[in-house]
PDB file of C-alpha atoms in Angstrom:
ATOM      1  CA  UNK A   1     134.377  90.946  83.234  1.00  0.00           C
ATOM      2  CA  UNK A   2     132.292  93.736  84.911  1.00  0.00           C
ATOM      3  CA  UNK A   3     130.140  94.064  81.827  1.00  0.00           C
ATOM      4  CA  UNK A   4     129.135  90.380  81.753  1.00  0.00           C
ATOM      5  CA  UNK A   5     125.318  90.316  81.440  1.00  0.00           C
ATOM      6  CA  UNK A   6     125.094  87.113  83.523  1.00  0.00           C
ATOM      7  CA  UNK A   7     122.256  84.661  83.214  1.00  0.00           C
ATOM      8  CA  UNK A   8     119.455  85.428  80.705  1.00  0.00           C
ATOM      9  CA  UNK A   9     116.398  86.396  82.670  1.00  0.00           C
ATOM     10  CA  UNK A  10     113.093  85.810  80.859  1.00  0.00           C
ATOM     11  CA  UNK A  11     111.404  88.640  82.618  1.00  0.00           C
ATOM     12  CA  UNK A  12     114.119  91.039  81.586  1.00  0.00           C
ATOM     13  CA  UNK A  13     113.888  89.762  77.994  1.00  0.00           C
ATOM     14  CA  UNK A  14     110.112  90.276  78.003  1.00  0.00           C
ATOM     15  CA  UNK A  15     110.534  93.829  79.276  1.00  0.00           C
ATOM     16  CA  UNK A  16     113.158  94.552  76.706  1.00  0.00           C
ATOM     17  CA  UNK A  17     110.899  93.254  74.006  1.00  0.00           C
ATOM     18  CA  UNK A  18     107.867  95.228  75.294  1.00  0.00           C
ATOM     19  CA  UNK A  19     109.620  98.627  75.369  1.00  0.00           C
ATOM     20  CA  UNK A  20     110.793  98.685  71.768  1.00  0.00           C
ATOM     21  CA  UNK A  21     108.689 101.051  69.769  1.00  0.00           C
ATOM     22  CA  UNK A  22     106.320  98.832  67.702  1.00  0.00           C
ATOM     23  CA  UNK A  23     105.549  96.528  70.572  1.00  0.00           C
ATOM     24  CA  UNK A  24     105.243  99.325  73.187  1.00  0.00           C
ATOM     25  CA  UNK A  25     102.168 100.759  71.326  1.00  0.00           C
ATOM     26  CA  UNK A  26     100.604  97.355  71.292  1.00  0.00           C
ATOM     27  CA  UNK A  27     101.431  96.821  75.065  1.00  0.00           C
ATOM     28  CA  UNK A  28     100.004 100.215  75.944  1.00  0.00           C
ATOM     29  CA  UNK A  29      96.818  99.582  73.971  1.00  0.00           C
ATOM     30  CA  UNK A  30      96.256  96.114  75.553  1.00  0.00           C
ATOM     31  CA  UNK A  31      96.835  97.665  79.017  1.00  0.00           C
ATOM     32  CA  UNK A  32      94.371 100.396  78.387  1.00  0.00           C
ATOM     33  CA  UNK A  33      91.754  98.056  77.045  1.00  0.00           C
ATOM     34  CA  UNK A  34      92.346  95.786  80.081  1.00  0.00           C
ATOM     35  CA  UNK A  35      91.881  98.642  82.548  1.00  0.00           C
ATOM     36  CA  UNK A  36      88.718  99.874  80.748  1.00  0.00           C
ATOM     37  CA  UNK A  37      87.299  96.353  80.710  1.00  0.00           C
ATOM     38  CA  UNK A  38      87.986  95.604  84.431  1.00  0.00           C
ATOM     39  CA  UNK A  39      86.638  99.016  85.580  1.00  0.00           C
ATOM     40  CA  UNK A  40      83.555  98.610  83.437  1.00  0.00           C
ATOM     41  CA  UNK A  41      82.990  95.046  84.849  1.00  0.00           C
ATOM     42  CA  UNK A  42      83.492  96.226  88.353  1.00  0.00           C
ATOM     43  CA  UNK A  43      80.967  99.113  87.790  1.00  0.00           C
ATOM     44  CA  UNK A  44      78.241  96.717  86.539  1.00  0.00           C
ATOM     45  CA  UNK A  45      78.402  94.567  89.683  1.00  0.00           C
ATOM     46  CA  UNK A  46      75.683  94.988  92.139  1.00  0.00           C
ATOM     47  CA  UNK A  47      76.789  96.051  95.573  1.00  0.00           C
ATOM     48  CA  UNK A  48      76.180  93.522  98.409  1.00  0.00           C
ATOM     49  CA  UNK A  49      73.703  95.082 100.830  1.00  0.00           C
ATOM     50  CA  UNK A  50      73.682  94.347 104.495  1.00  0.00           C
ATOM     51  CA  UNK A  51      70.359  93.201 105.801  1.00  0.00           C
ATOM     52  CA  UNK A  52      68.128  96.059 106.813  1.00  0.00           C
ATOM     53  CA  UNK A  53      68.052  96.405 110.541  1.00  0.00           C
ATOM     54  CA  UNK A  54      64.675  95.470 112.173  1.00  0.00           C
ATOM     55  CA  UNK A  55      62.527  98.553 112.649  1.00  0.00           C
ATOM     56  CA  UNK A  56      62.743  99.967 116.134  1.00  0.00           C
ATOM     57  CA  UNK A  57      59.595  99.892 118.207  1.00  0.00           C
ATOM     58  CA  UNK A  58      58.242 103.319 118.393  1.00  0.00           C
ATOM     59  CA  UNK A  59      57.391 104.391 121.836  1.00  0.00           C
ATOM     60  CA  UNK A  60      53.741 104.901 122.476  1.00  0.00           C
ATOM     61  CA  UNK A  61      51.770 106.691 125.146  1.00  0.00           C
ATOM     62  CA  UNK A  62      51.040 104.586 128.241  1.00  0.00           C
ATOM     63  CA  UNK A  63      47.607 103.036 128.247  1.00  0.00           C
ATOM     64  CA  UNK A  64      45.680 103.237 131.328  1.00  0.00           C
TER      65      UNK A  64
END
């Protein structure tokens, strides 16, 4: 009874399916393409700039 697999977990079945040799190559390739696509997309975004601070008044010589 100790070797009873228990309830069938869909996540465990998906992992078992994904680690078999033919599917593992496809899963790796899809993950690689996904990482490349997301990093490319993130690199093309324009950064949000904070508004430029108002120029500080430059001290001038006292007028007499």
